[in-house]
Amino acid sequence: MLKVSPIHRQYEVLPSLNDPSIPAMAPMPAGETADTQRIVERFGDGILAAGVHNGQQIVYVQPDQLLNLAKFLKEDAELAYEALIDVSAVDCSKLPQPLNGRRFQTVYQLRSYARKQHITVICPLENDEEPQVDSLTSVYQGANWPEREVLDLMGITFVNHPDPRRILMPAHWPNHPLRKDMPLGGEEVPFSFTWGDPEFETLGKQVLPAESVPPEVPPGMSRENMIINMGPHHPSTHGVLRLAVELDGETVINVDADLGYLHSGFEKTGENKRYKDFVYYTDRMDYLSSMNNNLGYVLAVEKMLGLEIPERAQVIRVIMSELQRISSHLFWLSTHALDVCGTGMSLLMYATRERERILDLFEMVCGARLTLSYIRVGGVWKDLPPAFLGNLRHLLEILPAAFDDYEAMLTDAPIWRERLEGIGHLSREDVINMGLTGPMLRGSGVDWDMRRDVPYCGYENYEFDVPVRTAGDCYARYEVRMAEMRQSVRILNQAIARLPEGPYKTEDRKVSLPPRAELDVSMEALIHHFKLVTEGFHVPAGLGYHGIEASKGELGFFIYSDGSGVPYRLHVHGPSFNNLFAIAKMCKHHMLADIVTNIGSIDIVLGEVDR
């Protein structure tokens, strides 16, 4: 059994500044909407609370009614919440007076694409020692992997789940890392001025036995067929991904994804860092979309703060987000072509050339090229340098011709079309039921883009088209991403034209550091600076989810605040994780070589899968 020292939650740097009201429970939702009213009318006492909190619909449901509620939300014509976007959980053991005294809550994010509505369902579980709840996989197929993640990291059992295995941690791991009684690491690292201190006796020792445990045959596979490992070393798995592949000759019978080789514990880390300090960690998840990661996180925090962002900062964020989208798609295009097509090396060099110019622009604004940390809570780190817009205009002039060149090399190339057309087919019903997002969704005929349908950062003021294809194969997803890059250029030209003068970050001194000049003349500014540096800012007690349209799909953050300067619960909905769930269905009955095509078509980064 893993032995750890007691966990101590330090809310502030200076104990004298502790707020006696911390920690605090999130307040119950208030008021009602047409949707919550309909739910309460249908389920009565099965609903513990329903209403609106932080601008979003929230329903608390009894565990014995969760499955019925999910069916009702999906099948009722007036609600039509056809997609389950995310599943997470909260361990309330360090909060005062949990709801009905229950330690664990499971949290579900559901969406109606047709009605452009979002609802959060929260289910407080009854048994603190062996928490369990009905699985929603019979209603939403996309609940499969997120429920396995909650089982793995929180220890909550989902009754009637079709594949109740751990998904990120090793099968023999002795605990559930995201529970509040588990420390940040396997053992807490003590601080002492004396290396002879007894506290250091275990420092650096192996926390768990180091012996290797042989993998078992995944469920549903037969030793009558050949079972091989693809990865985790294979370059075309786009990271440390292991696929167990069952083959009948060259035909794929089944695929099982083995994750967790890169697990970095971002969520646990985020629950031990101040809100303002976690921005730098988001870069390391999808490291090809750092700006989008920054943006998704800060928007979730700003939503809970009720913070207004200056117009100039909003436009700068749009510029960075769209540049990052193009940069990510260029990297996807070059590596995808290298994996499956004979023109790969040439296209790799050409696409990298344009991507390097985008990275030059990033370096111009923040001094970094990959892990950027430029977008911050309240705005952006610094204003655009004088030379930035001129260089951006020149880039936008050459990009359309570059896209033409790429398409001339690929679109009608016989090998490219042979490798992509009809491969990895997913129907419209498949992608919605699986909870897929981004180009995976739009490549199968679902006309949905969060920038247009639930706009943020002023995207409602830009004119752009949402590329949609109906074929649902790898070639359709290629066409969607190529068209998206052209639309990003269109948005960028509009952003340059509408970029106003003004501040590049909020002037709320409780959130954003005062300018250096103010510190010499204002005692209040000095106090704000001192408190922000030592404590960070406090987020009011509450909970909320916010998603953005990142390059790979919907990137969302669920935050539960206890009123302190540190998130009580921080959950990341990474599009790569949810989209990779489709790999088994995409590969069945295709050839072994088509697995490479399908992985490239999903466009994954394992830093976001194993976050």
Coordinates of C-alpha atoms in Angstrom, one line a residue:
M1 CA 0.0 0.0 0.0
L2 CA 1.3 3.4 -0.9
K3 CA 2.3 5.4 2.2
V4 CA 2.1 9.2 2.0
S5 CA 2.3 12.0 4.4
P6 CA -0.9 13.9 5.3
I7 CA -2.0 16.4 2.8
H8 CA -2.2 20.0 3.9
R9 CA -4.1 22.5 1.7
Q10 CA -2.4 25.9 2.0
Y11 CA -4.8 28.5 0.6
E12 CA -2.6 31.5 1.0
V13 CA 1.1 32.3 1.3
L14 CA 0.5 34.5 4.4
P15 CA -1.7 32.8 7.0
S16 CA -2.7 36.2 8.4
L17 CA -4.5 37.0 5.2
N18 CA -6.7 33.9 5.2
D19 CA -10.3 34.5 4.6
P20 CA -12.3 32.7 7.3
S21 CA -15.0 31.9 4.8
I22 CA -12.7 29.7 2.8
P23 CA -13.2 27.0 1.8
A24 CA -16.8 27.4 0.7
M25 CA -19.2 25.3 -1.2
A26 CA -20.5 26.4 -4.6
P27 CA -23.9 28.0 -4.3
M28 CA -26.9 26.2 -5.6
P29 CA -28.3 27.3 -9.0
A30 CA -31.0 30.0 -8.9
G31 CA -34.0 30.8 -11.0
E32 CA -35.1 28.6 -13.9
T33 CA -35.1 28.2 -17.6
A34 CA -37.6 26.5 -19.9
D35 CA -35.3 23.4 -19.9
T36 CA -34.8 23.2 -16.2
Q37 CA -38.6 23.7 -15.6
R38 CA -39.4 20.9 -18.0
I39 CA -36.9 18.6 -16.2
V40 CA -38.3 19.4 -12.8
E41 CA -41.8 18.8 -14.0
R42 CA -40.8 15.4 -15.3
F43 CA -38.7 14.1 -12.4
G44 CA -40.1 16.0 -9.3
D45 CA -38.2 14.9 -6.2
G46 CA -35.6 13.2 -8.2
I47 CA -34.1 16.6 -8.9
L48 CA -32.3 18.1 -5.9
A49 CA -31.8 21.5 -7.5
A50 CA -32.1 23.2 -10.9
G51 CA -31.5 26.6 -12.3
V52 CA -28.8 28.9 -13.5
H53 CA -25.3 29.5 -12.1
N54 CA -22.5 31.5 -13.7
G55 CA -24.7 31.9 -16.8
Q56 CA -25.2 28.2 -17.5
Q57 CA -28.0 25.7 -16.8
I58 CA -27.3 23.3 -13.9
V59 CA -29.3 20.3 -12.7
Y60 CA -28.6 18.3 -9.5
V61 CA -30.1 14.8 -9.8
Q62 CA -30.5 11.8 -7.5
P63 CA -28.3 8.9 -8.5
D64 CA -31.2 6.6 -9.1
Q65 CA -32.7 9.0 -11.6
L66 CA -29.4 9.8 -13.5
L67 CA -29.9 7.3 -16.3
N68 CA -33.5 8.2 -16.8
L69 CA -32.6 11.9 -16.9
A70 CA -30.0 11.2 -19.5
K71 CA -32.5 9.3 -21.7
F72 CA -35.0 12.1 -21.3
L73 CA -32.5 14.8 -22.2
K74 CA -31.5 13.0 -25.3
E75 CA -34.9 11.7 -26.5
D76 CA -37.3 14.5 -25.6
A77 CA -38.0 16.5 -28.8
E78 CA -38.1 19.8 -26.9
L79 CA -34.7 19.3 -25.2
A80 CA -32.7 17.2 -27.7
Y81 CA -29.4 17.1 -25.9
E82 CA -28.0 14.7 -28.3
A83 CA -24.3 14.9 -27.4
L84 CA -22.5 14.1 -24.1
I85 CA -19.4 16.3 -24.3
D86 CA -17.6 15.4 -21.0
V87 CA -17.7 13.5 -17.8
S88 CA -15.8 14.5 -14.7
A89 CA -16.1 14.3 -10.9
V90 CA -15.5 16.3 -7.7
D91 CA -14.2 15.0 -4.4
C92 CA -15.9 17.3 -1.9
S93 CA -14.2 15.9 1.2
K94 CA -12.2 19.1 1.9
L95 CA -15.3 21.3 1.6
P96 CA -17.6 22.2 4.4
Q97 CA -21.0 20.5 4.4
P98 CA -21.1 18.7 1.1
L99 CA -24.5 18.4 -0.5
N100 CA -26.5 15.9 1.6
G101 CA -23.2 14.9 3.2
R102 CA -22.0 13.1 0.1
R103 CA -18.3 13.1 -0.8
F104 CA -18.4 12.5 -4.5
Q105 CA -20.2 14.2 -7.4
T106 CA -20.1 13.2 -11.0
V107 CA -20.4 16.0 -13.5
Y108 CA -21.8 15.7 -17.0
Q109 CA -21.6 18.4 -19.8
L110 CA -24.4 17.9 -22.5
R111 CA -25.1 19.8 -25.6
S112 CA -27.9 20.3 -28.1
Y113 CA -26.4 21.2 -31.5
A114 CA -29.8 21.9 -33.0
R115 CA -30.9 24.3 -30.2
K116 CA -27.4 25.7 -29.4
Q117 CA -27.9 24.9 -25.7
H118 CA -25.6 23.5 -23.0
I119 CA -26.6 22.0 -19.7
T120 CA -24.5 20.6 -16.8
V121 CA -25.8 17.7 -14.8
I122 CA -24.4 17.0 -11.3
C123 CA -25.1 13.8 -9.5
P124 CA -24.1 13.5 -5.7
L125 CA -23.2 9.9 -5.0
E126 CA -24.5 8.1 -1.9
N127 CA -21.7 5.8 -0.8
D128 CA -18.5 7.6 0.2
E129 CA -16.4 4.4 0.7
E130 CA -17.4 2.6 -2.6
P131 CA -19.0 5.3 -4.7
Q132 CA -20.9 4.1 -7.8
V133 CA -23.4 5.3 -10.3
D134 CA -25.1 4.1 -13.5
S135 CA -23.0 4.2 -16.6
L136 CA -24.4 6.4 -19.4
T137 CA -22.8 4.4 -22.2
S138 CA -26.1 2.9 -23.1
V139 CA -27.4 6.4 -23.9
Y140 CA -24.2 8.2 -25.1
Q141 CA -21.5 6.0 -26.5
G142 CA -19.0 8.8 -25.9
A143 CA -19.3 8.3 -22.1
N144 CA -17.0 5.3 -22.4
W145 CA -13.6 6.8 -22.1
P146 CA -14.5 9.7 -19.8
E147 CA -16.2 7.4 -17.4
R148 CA -13.1 5.1 -17.4
E149 CA -11.0 8.2 -16.6
V150 CA -13.2 9.1 -13.6
L151 CA -13.0 5.4 -12.5
D152 CA -9.2 5.5 -12.8
L153 CA -8.5 8.9 -11.2
M154 CA -11.4 9.2 -8.7
G155 CA -12.3 5.6 -8.0
I156 CA -16.0 5.9 -8.9
T157 CA -17.5 2.7 -10.3
F158 CA -19.9 3.0 -13.2
V159 CA -22.4 0.2 -13.1
N160 CA -22.9 -1.7 -16.4
H161 CA -20.0 0.0 -18.0
P162 CA -18.9 -2.2 -21.0
D163 CA -15.1 -1.9 -20.3
P164 CA -14.4 -1.0 -16.7
R165 CA -10.6 -0.8 -16.9
R166 CA -8.2 1.9 -15.8
I167 CA -7.3 4.0 -18.8
L168 CA -4.4 6.3 -17.7
M169 CA -2.7 4.7 -14.7
P170 CA -1.2 1.2 -14.6
A171 CA -3.7 -1.6 -13.7
H172 CA -1.8 -2.3 -10.4
W173 CA -1.7 1.3 -9.2
P174 CA -2.8 1.3 -5.6
N175 CA -4.8 4.5 -5.4
H176 CA -6.8 7.1 -7.3
P177 CA -4.6 10.2 -7.8
L178 CA -7.3 12.9 -8.0
R179 CA -8.9 12.2 -4.7
K180 CA -8.2 14.9 -2.1
D181 CA -6.5 12.5 0.3
M182 CA -3.8 11.9 -2.3
P183 CA -0.8 14.3 -2.2
L184 CA 0.4 16.1 -5.3
G185 CA 3.1 13.5 -5.9
G186 CA 3.6 10.0 -4.7
E187 CA 5.3 11.5 -1.7
E188 CA 5.5 15.1 -0.5
V189 CA 8.9 16.7 -0.9
P190 CA 9.9 18.3 2.5
F191 CA 11.8 21.5 2.9
S192 CA 14.6 21.7 5.4
F193 CA 17.9 23.4 5.8
T194 CA 19.5 20.2 7.1
W195 CA 20.0 17.3 4.7
G196 CA 20.4 15.0 7.7
D197 CA 16.8 15.7 8.6
P198 CA 14.9 12.4 9.0
E199 CA 12.3 13.7 6.5
F200 CA 14.8 13.2 3.7
E201 CA 15.2 9.4 4.4
T202 CA 12.7 8.5 1.6
L203 CA 13.5 11.3 -0.8
G204 CA 14.3 9.9 -4.2
K205 CA 13.2 6.4 -3.4
Q206 CA 10.9 4.4 -5.7
V207 CA 7.3 5.0 -4.6
L208 CA 6.0 1.8 -6.3
P209 CA 7.7 -1.5 -7.1
A210 CA 9.6 -1.1 -10.4
E211 CA 8.9 -4.5 -11.8
S212 CA 7.2 -4.6 -15.2
V213 CA 3.7 -6.1 -15.4
P214 CA 3.0 -7.9 -18.7
P215 CA -0.1 -6.6 -20.5
E216 CA -3.2 -8.7 -20.7
V217 CA -5.1 -9.4 -23.9
P218 CA -7.7 -6.6 -24.3
P219 CA -11.3 -7.5 -23.9
G220 CA -13.0 -8.8 -27.1
M221 CA -9.7 -10.0 -28.7
S222 CA -8.9 -13.6 -29.4
R223 CA -5.5 -15.3 -29.4
E224 CA -6.7 -17.3 -32.4
N225 CA -5.7 -14.2 -34.4
M226 CA -2.5 -12.4 -34.4
I227 CA -2.3 -9.6 -31.8
I228 CA 0.5 -7.1 -32.3
N229 CA 1.7 -3.9 -30.6
M230 CA 1.8 -0.7 -32.7
G231 CA 3.7 1.8 -30.6
P232 CA 4.4 3.3 -28.2
H233 CA 7.6 3.9 -30.1
H234 CA 6.1 4.0 -33.6
P235 CA 6.6 7.5 -35.2
S236 CA 3.2 7.5 -37.0
T237 CA 1.3 7.2 -33.7
H238 CA 2.2 10.9 -33.2
G239 CA 3.4 10.4 -29.7
V240 CA 3.8 7.7 -27.0
L241 CA 0.6 5.8 -27.9
R242 CA 0.3 2.0 -27.8
L243 CA -2.3 0.3 -29.9
A244 CA -3.0 -3.4 -29.4
V245 CA -4.1 -4.5 -32.9
E246 CA -5.9 -7.8 -33.6
L247 CA -5.3 -9.0 -37.2
D248 CA -6.6 -11.5 -39.6
G249 CA -3.8 -11.4 -42.1
E250 CA -3.6 -7.7 -43.0
T251 CA -7.2 -7.0 -42.0
V252 CA -7.8 -5.2 -38.7
I253 CA -10.3 -7.1 -36.5
N254 CA -10.0 -4.9 -33.4
V255 CA -8.0 -2.1 -32.0
D256 CA -7.4 -1.2 -28.3
A257 CA -5.7 2.0 -27.3
D258 CA -3.4 1.9 -24.3
L259 CA -2.9 5.4 -22.9
G260 CA -1.0 6.9 -20.0
Y261 CA 2.6 6.6 -21.1
L262 CA 2.9 10.4 -21.0
H263 CA 0.5 11.1 -18.1
S264 CA 1.7 14.5 -16.7
G265 CA -0.9 15.1 -14.0
F266 CA -2.0 18.6 -15.2
E267 CA -5.3 18.5 -13.3
K268 CA -3.7 17.6 -10.0
T269 CA -1.0 20.2 -10.6
G270 CA -3.7 22.8 -11.4
E271 CA -5.4 22.1 -8.1
N272 CA -2.2 23.0 -6.3
K273 CA -1.4 26.2 -8.2
R274 CA -2.9 29.6 -8.1
Y275 CA -5.2 30.5 -10.9
K276 CA -2.8 32.9 -12.4
D277 CA 0.1 30.4 -12.3
F278 CA -1.6 27.6 -14.2
V279 CA -1.6 29.4 -17.5
Y280 CA 2.0 28.3 -18.1
Y281 CA 1.1 24.7 -17.7
T282 CA -1.6 24.8 -20.3
D283 CA 1.1 25.2 -23.0
R284 CA 2.4 21.8 -22.3
M285 CA -0.8 19.9 -23.1
D286 CA -1.5 20.3 -26.8
Y287 CA 2.0 21.9 -27.3
L288 CA 1.1 22.6 -31.0
S289 CA -1.8 24.9 -29.8
S290 CA -0.4 26.8 -26.8
M291 CA -2.3 30.0 -27.6
N292 CA -5.6 28.1 -27.8
N293 CA -4.8 26.3 -24.5
N294 CA -4.1 29.7 -22.8
L295 CA -7.3 31.1 -24.2
G296 CA -9.6 28.2 -23.2
Y297 CA -8.3 28.3 -19.6
V298 CA -8.4 32.1 -19.0
L299 CA -11.9 32.4 -20.5
A300 CA -13.1 29.8 -17.9
V301 CA -11.5 31.7 -15.1
E302 CA -12.8 35.1 -16.4
K303 CA -16.3 33.7 -16.7
M304 CA -16.3 32.8 -13.0
L305 CA -14.8 36.2 -12.1
G306 CA -17.4 38.1 -14.2
L307 CA -14.5 40.0 -15.8
E308 CA -14.8 42.3 -18.7
I309 CA -11.9 42.2 -21.2
P310 CA -10.9 45.4 -23.2
E311 CA -11.7 45.3 -26.9
R312 CA -8.1 45.5 -28.0
A313 CA -7.2 42.5 -25.9
Q314 CA -10.1 40.6 -27.4
V315 CA -9.0 41.2 -30.9
I316 CA -5.4 40.3 -30.1
R317 CA -6.6 37.1 -28.7
V318 CA -8.5 36.3 -31.9
I319 CA -5.4 37.0 -33.9
M320 CA -3.3 34.7 -31.8
S321 CA -5.9 32.0 -31.8
E322 CA -6.3 31.9 -35.6
L323 CA -2.6 32.0 -36.1
Q324 CA -2.3 29.1 -33.8
R325 CA -5.0 27.2 -35.7
I326 CA -3.1 27.7 -39.0
S327 CA 0.1 26.7 -37.3
S328 CA -1.4 23.5 -35.9
H329 CA -3.1 22.6 -39.1
L330 CA 0.2 23.1 -41.0
F331 CA 1.9 20.7 -38.7
W332 CA -0.9 18.2 -39.0
L333 CA -0.9 18.5 -42.8
S334 CA 2.9 18.0 -43.2
T335 CA 3.1 15.0 -40.8
H336 CA -0.1 13.4 -42.2
A337 CA 1.2 13.6 -45.7
L338 CA 4.6 12.3 -44.6
D339 CA 2.9 9.3 -43.0
V340 CA 0.8 8.2 -46.0
C341 CA 1.8 9.8 -49.3
G342 CA 4.9 9.9 -51.5
T343 CA 5.0 13.7 -51.6
G344 CA 5.4 13.9 -47.9
M345 CA 9.0 15.1 -47.6
S346 CA 8.4 18.0 -50.0
L347 CA 5.2 19.1 -48.3
L348 CA 6.8 18.7 -44.9
M349 CA 9.4 21.3 -45.8
Y350 CA 6.9 23.7 -47.5
A351 CA 4.4 23.6 -44.6
T352 CA 7.1 23.9 -42.1
R353 CA 8.4 27.0 -43.9
E354 CA 5.1 28.8 -43.4
R355 CA 4.7 27.5 -39.9
E356 CA 8.1 28.9 -39.0
R357 CA 6.9 32.4 -40.1
I358 CA 4.0 32.1 -37.7
L359 CA 6.4 31.0 -34.9
D360 CA 8.4 34.1 -35.8
L361 CA 5.4 36.2 -35.0
F362 CA 4.8 34.4 -31.7
E363 CA 8.4 35.0 -30.8
M364 CA 8.0 38.7 -31.6
V365 CA 5.1 39.1 -29.1
C366 CA 6.3 37.0 -26.2
G367 CA 9.9 35.7 -26.9
A368 CA 8.9 32.1 -27.2
R369 CA 8.0 29.8 -30.2
L370 CA 6.3 26.7 -28.8
T371 CA 5.2 27.1 -25.1
L372 CA 4.0 30.7 -25.2
S373 CA 2.0 31.7 -22.1
Y374 CA 1.1 34.9 -23.8
I375 CA -2.7 35.1 -23.1
R376 CA -3.3 35.8 -19.5
V377 CA -6.3 36.2 -17.1
G378 CA -7.5 39.7 -17.9
G379 CA -6.0 40.2 -21.3
V380 CA -2.6 39.4 -22.8
W381 CA 1.0 39.7 -21.4
K382 CA 2.2 42.6 -23.4
D383 CA 0.9 44.8 -26.3
L384 CA 1.8 44.0 -29.9
P385 CA 5.2 45.3 -30.9
P386 CA 5.3 47.9 -33.7
A387 CA 6.6 45.5 -36.3
F388 CA 4.0 42.8 -35.7
L389 CA 1.1 44.0 -37.9
G390 CA 3.4 44.6 -40.9
N391 CA 4.8 41.2 -40.7
L392 CA 1.4 39.6 -40.2
R393 CA 0.0 41.4 -43.3
H394 CA 2.9 40.1 -45.4
L395 CA 2.2 36.6 -44.1
L396 CA -1.5 36.8 -44.9
E397 CA -0.6 37.9 -48.5
I398 CA 1.5 34.7 -49.2
L399 CA -0.6 32.1 -47.3
P400 CA -3.4 31.7 -49.9
A401 CA -0.9 30.9 -52.6
A402 CA 0.9 28.5 -50.3
F403 CA -2.4 26.7 -49.6
D404 CA -2.9 26.5 -53.4
D405 CA 0.5 24.8 -53.7
Y406 CA -0.3 22.2 -51.0
E407 CA -3.6 21.4 -52.6
A408 CA -2.0 21.1 -56.0
M409 CA 0.3 18.5 -54.5
L410 CA -2.4 16.5 -52.7
T411 CA -6.0 17.1 -53.6
D412 CA -6.0 15.1 -56.8
A413 CA -2.9 13.0 -56.1
P414 CA -3.8 9.3 -56.8
I415 CA -1.9 7.9 -53.8
W416 CA -3.3 10.5 -51.4
R417 CA -6.9 9.9 -52.5
E418 CA -6.4 6.1 -52.5
R419 CA -5.1 6.2 -48.9
L420 CA -7.8 8.6 -47.6
E421 CA -11.1 8.2 -49.5
G422 CA -13.5 5.7 -47.9
I423 CA -11.1 5.1 -45.0
G424 CA -12.1 5.7 -41.4
H425 CA -15.7 6.4 -42.2
L426 CA -17.8 7.9 -39.4
S427 CA -21.5 8.7 -39.9
R428 CA -23.2 11.8 -38.6
E429 CA -24.9 9.7 -35.9
D430 CA -21.5 8.1 -35.0
V431 CA -19.7 11.4 -34.3
I432 CA -22.6 12.9 -32.3
N433 CA -23.1 9.7 -30.2
M434 CA -19.3 9.4 -29.6
G435 CA -19.0 13.0 -28.4
L436 CA -16.4 13.9 -31.1
T437 CA -15.7 17.6 -31.8
G438 CA -13.9 19.8 -34.3
P439 CA -13.0 18.6 -37.8
M440 CA -14.1 15.1 -36.8
L441 CA -17.6 16.4 -36.3
R442 CA -17.7 18.7 -39.3
G443 CA -16.2 16.1 -41.6
S444 CA -19.3 14.0 -41.0
G445 CA -21.9 16.6 -41.8
V446 CA -22.5 18.3 -38.4
D447 CA -22.5 22.1 -39.0
W448 CA -21.2 23.2 -35.6
D449 CA -18.4 25.7 -34.7
M450 CA -18.2 27.2 -31.2
R451 CA -16.8 30.5 -32.6
R452 CA -20.1 31.0 -34.5
D453 CA -22.6 29.1 -32.5
V454 CA -21.6 30.0 -28.9
P455 CA -19.3 32.9 -29.7
Y456 CA -16.5 34.2 -27.4
C457 CA -13.8 36.9 -27.8
G458 CA -16.2 38.9 -30.1
Y459 CA -16.2 36.2 -32.8
E460 CA -19.8 37.1 -33.5
N461 CA -18.4 40.3 -35.2
Y462 CA -16.4 38.4 -37.8
E463 CA -17.6 37.0 -41.1
F464 CA -16.4 33.5 -41.9
D465 CA -17.8 30.2 -43.2
V466 CA -17.8 26.9 -41.3
P467 CA -16.4 24.2 -43.6
V468 CA -18.6 21.1 -43.5
R469 CA -18.3 17.9 -45.5
T470 CA -20.6 14.9 -45.5
A471 CA -18.5 12.0 -46.6
G472 CA -17.2 11.3 -43.1
D473 CA -13.9 9.7 -44.2
C474 CA -10.3 10.8 -43.9
Y475 CA -10.5 12.7 -47.1
A476 CA -13.4 14.8 -45.9
R477 CA -11.5 15.7 -42.7
Y478 CA -8.6 16.8 -44.9
E479 CA -10.9 19.0 -46.9
V480 CA -12.3 20.6 -43.8
R481 CA -9.0 21.5 -42.3
M482 CA -7.7 22.9 -45.5
A483 CA -10.8 25.1 -45.8
E484 CA -10.5 26.1 -42.2
M485 CA -7.0 27.6 -42.8
R486 CA -8.4 29.7 -45.5
Q487 CA -11.2 30.9 -43.2
S488 CA -8.6 31.7 -40.6
V489 CA -6.8 34.0 -43.0
R490 CA -10.2 35.7 -43.7
I491 CA -10.7 36.2 -39.9
L492 CA -7.2 37.6 -39.5
N493 CA -7.6 40.2 -42.2
Q494 CA -10.8 41.4 -40.4
A495 CA -9.1 41.4 -37.0
I496 CA -6.3 43.6 -38.3
A497 CA -8.9 46.1 -39.7
R498 CA -10.9 46.2 -36.5
L499 CA -7.9 46.3 -34.0
P500 CA -8.7 49.4 -31.8
E501 CA -6.4 51.4 -29.6
G502 CA -6.7 51.0 -25.9
P503 CA -5.5 48.8 -23.0
Y504 CA -4.3 45.3 -23.8
K505 CA -5.4 44.0 -20.4
T506 CA -8.0 44.7 -17.8
E507 CA -7.6 47.7 -15.5
D508 CA -9.1 45.7 -12.5
R509 CA -6.2 45.9 -10.1
K510 CA -7.5 42.9 -8.1
V511 CA -6.8 40.7 -11.1
S512 CA -4.1 42.5 -13.2
L513 CA -0.8 43.9 -11.9
P514 CA -0.7 47.7 -11.8
P515 CA 1.8 49.4 -14.2
R516 CA 5.2 50.0 -12.6
A517 CA 4.7 53.8 -12.7
E518 CA 1.6 53.5 -10.4
L519 CA 3.6 51.9 -7.6
D520 CA 5.6 55.1 -6.9
V521 CA 2.5 57.2 -6.5
S522 CA -0.3 55.0 -5.2
M523 CA -0.4 53.0 -2.0
E524 CA -3.5 51.1 -3.2
A525 CA -1.5 50.0 -6.3
L526 CA 1.3 48.8 -4.1
I527 CA -1.1 46.8 -2.0
H528 CA -2.7 45.3 -5.1
H529 CA 0.7 44.4 -6.4
F530 CA 1.8 42.8 -3.1
K531 CA -1.4 40.7 -2.8
L532 CA -1.4 39.6 -6.4
V533 CA 2.2 38.4 -6.3
T534 CA 1.9 36.7 -2.9
E535 CA -1.6 35.4 -3.0
G536 CA -3.0 35.7 -6.5
F537 CA -6.6 36.7 -7.0
H538 CA -9.6 34.9 -5.4
V539 CA -12.3 33.4 -7.5
P540 CA -15.8 33.5 -5.9
A541 CA -17.1 30.1 -4.8
G542 CA -18.9 28.4 -7.6
L543 CA -18.5 26.1 -10.6
G544 CA -18.5 26.5 -14.3
Y545 CA -17.5 25.0 -17.7
H546 CA -16.3 26.9 -20.7
G547 CA -15.2 25.5 -24.1
I548 CA -13.6 27.0 -27.2
E549 CA -13.1 25.8 -30.7
A550 CA -9.5 24.8 -30.6
S551 CA -7.6 23.5 -33.6
K552 CA -8.4 19.8 -32.8
G553 CA -11.9 20.3 -31.5
E554 CA -13.6 21.6 -28.3
L555 CA -11.2 22.4 -25.5
G556 CA -13.1 22.9 -22.3
F557 CA -12.2 23.6 -18.7
F558 CA -14.4 22.7 -15.7
I559 CA -13.5 24.6 -12.6
Y560 CA -14.9 24.2 -9.1
S561 CA -13.9 27.2 -6.9
D562 CA -14.0 27.2 -3.1
G563 CA -13.4 30.9 -2.9
S564 CA -9.6 30.7 -2.6
G565 CA -6.8 31.7 -4.9
V566 CA -6.4 28.0 -6.0
P567 CA -8.9 25.9 -8.0
Y568 CA -10.5 23.3 -5.7
R569 CA -11.2 21.1 -8.8
L570 CA -9.8 21.7 -12.3
H571 CA -10.8 19.4 -15.1
V572 CA -9.6 19.6 -18.7
H573 CA -11.7 18.3 -21.6
G574 CA -9.1 17.7 -24.2
P575 CA -10.4 17.1 -27.8
S576 CA -7.6 14.7 -28.6
F577 CA -8.7 12.4 -25.8
N578 CA -12.3 12.2 -26.8
N579 CA -11.6 12.1 -30.5
L580 CA -9.1 9.2 -30.2
F581 CA -11.9 7.1 -28.8
A582 CA -13.1 6.7 -32.4
I583 CA -9.9 4.9 -33.5
A584 CA -11.3 1.4 -33.0
K585 CA -14.4 2.0 -35.0
M586 CA -12.5 3.8 -37.7
C587 CA -10.0 0.9 -38.2
K588 CA -12.2 -2.2 -38.0
H589 CA -12.2 -4.2 -41.3
H590 CA -9.6 -1.9 -42.9
M591 CA -6.0 -2.8 -43.6
L592 CA -3.2 -2.5 -41.1
A593 CA -1.6 0.4 -43.0
D594 CA -4.9 2.3 -42.7
I595 CA -4.4 2.7 -39.0
V596 CA -1.6 5.2 -39.7
T597 CA -4.0 7.2 -42.0
N598 CA -6.7 7.2 -39.3
I599 CA -4.4 8.4 -36.5
G600 CA -3.3 11.2 -38.7
S601 CA -6.9 12.0 -39.7
I602 CA -7.9 12.4 -36.0
D603 CA -4.9 14.8 -35.4
I604 CA -3.9 13.9 -31.9
V605 CA -1.3 15.2 -29.5
L606 CA -0.6 12.8 -26.7
G607 CA 0.2 15.6 -24.3
E608 CA -3.5 16.4 -24.4
V609 CA -4.6 12.8 -24.4
D610 CA -2.5 11.9 -21.3
R611 CA -3.0 15.2 -19.6

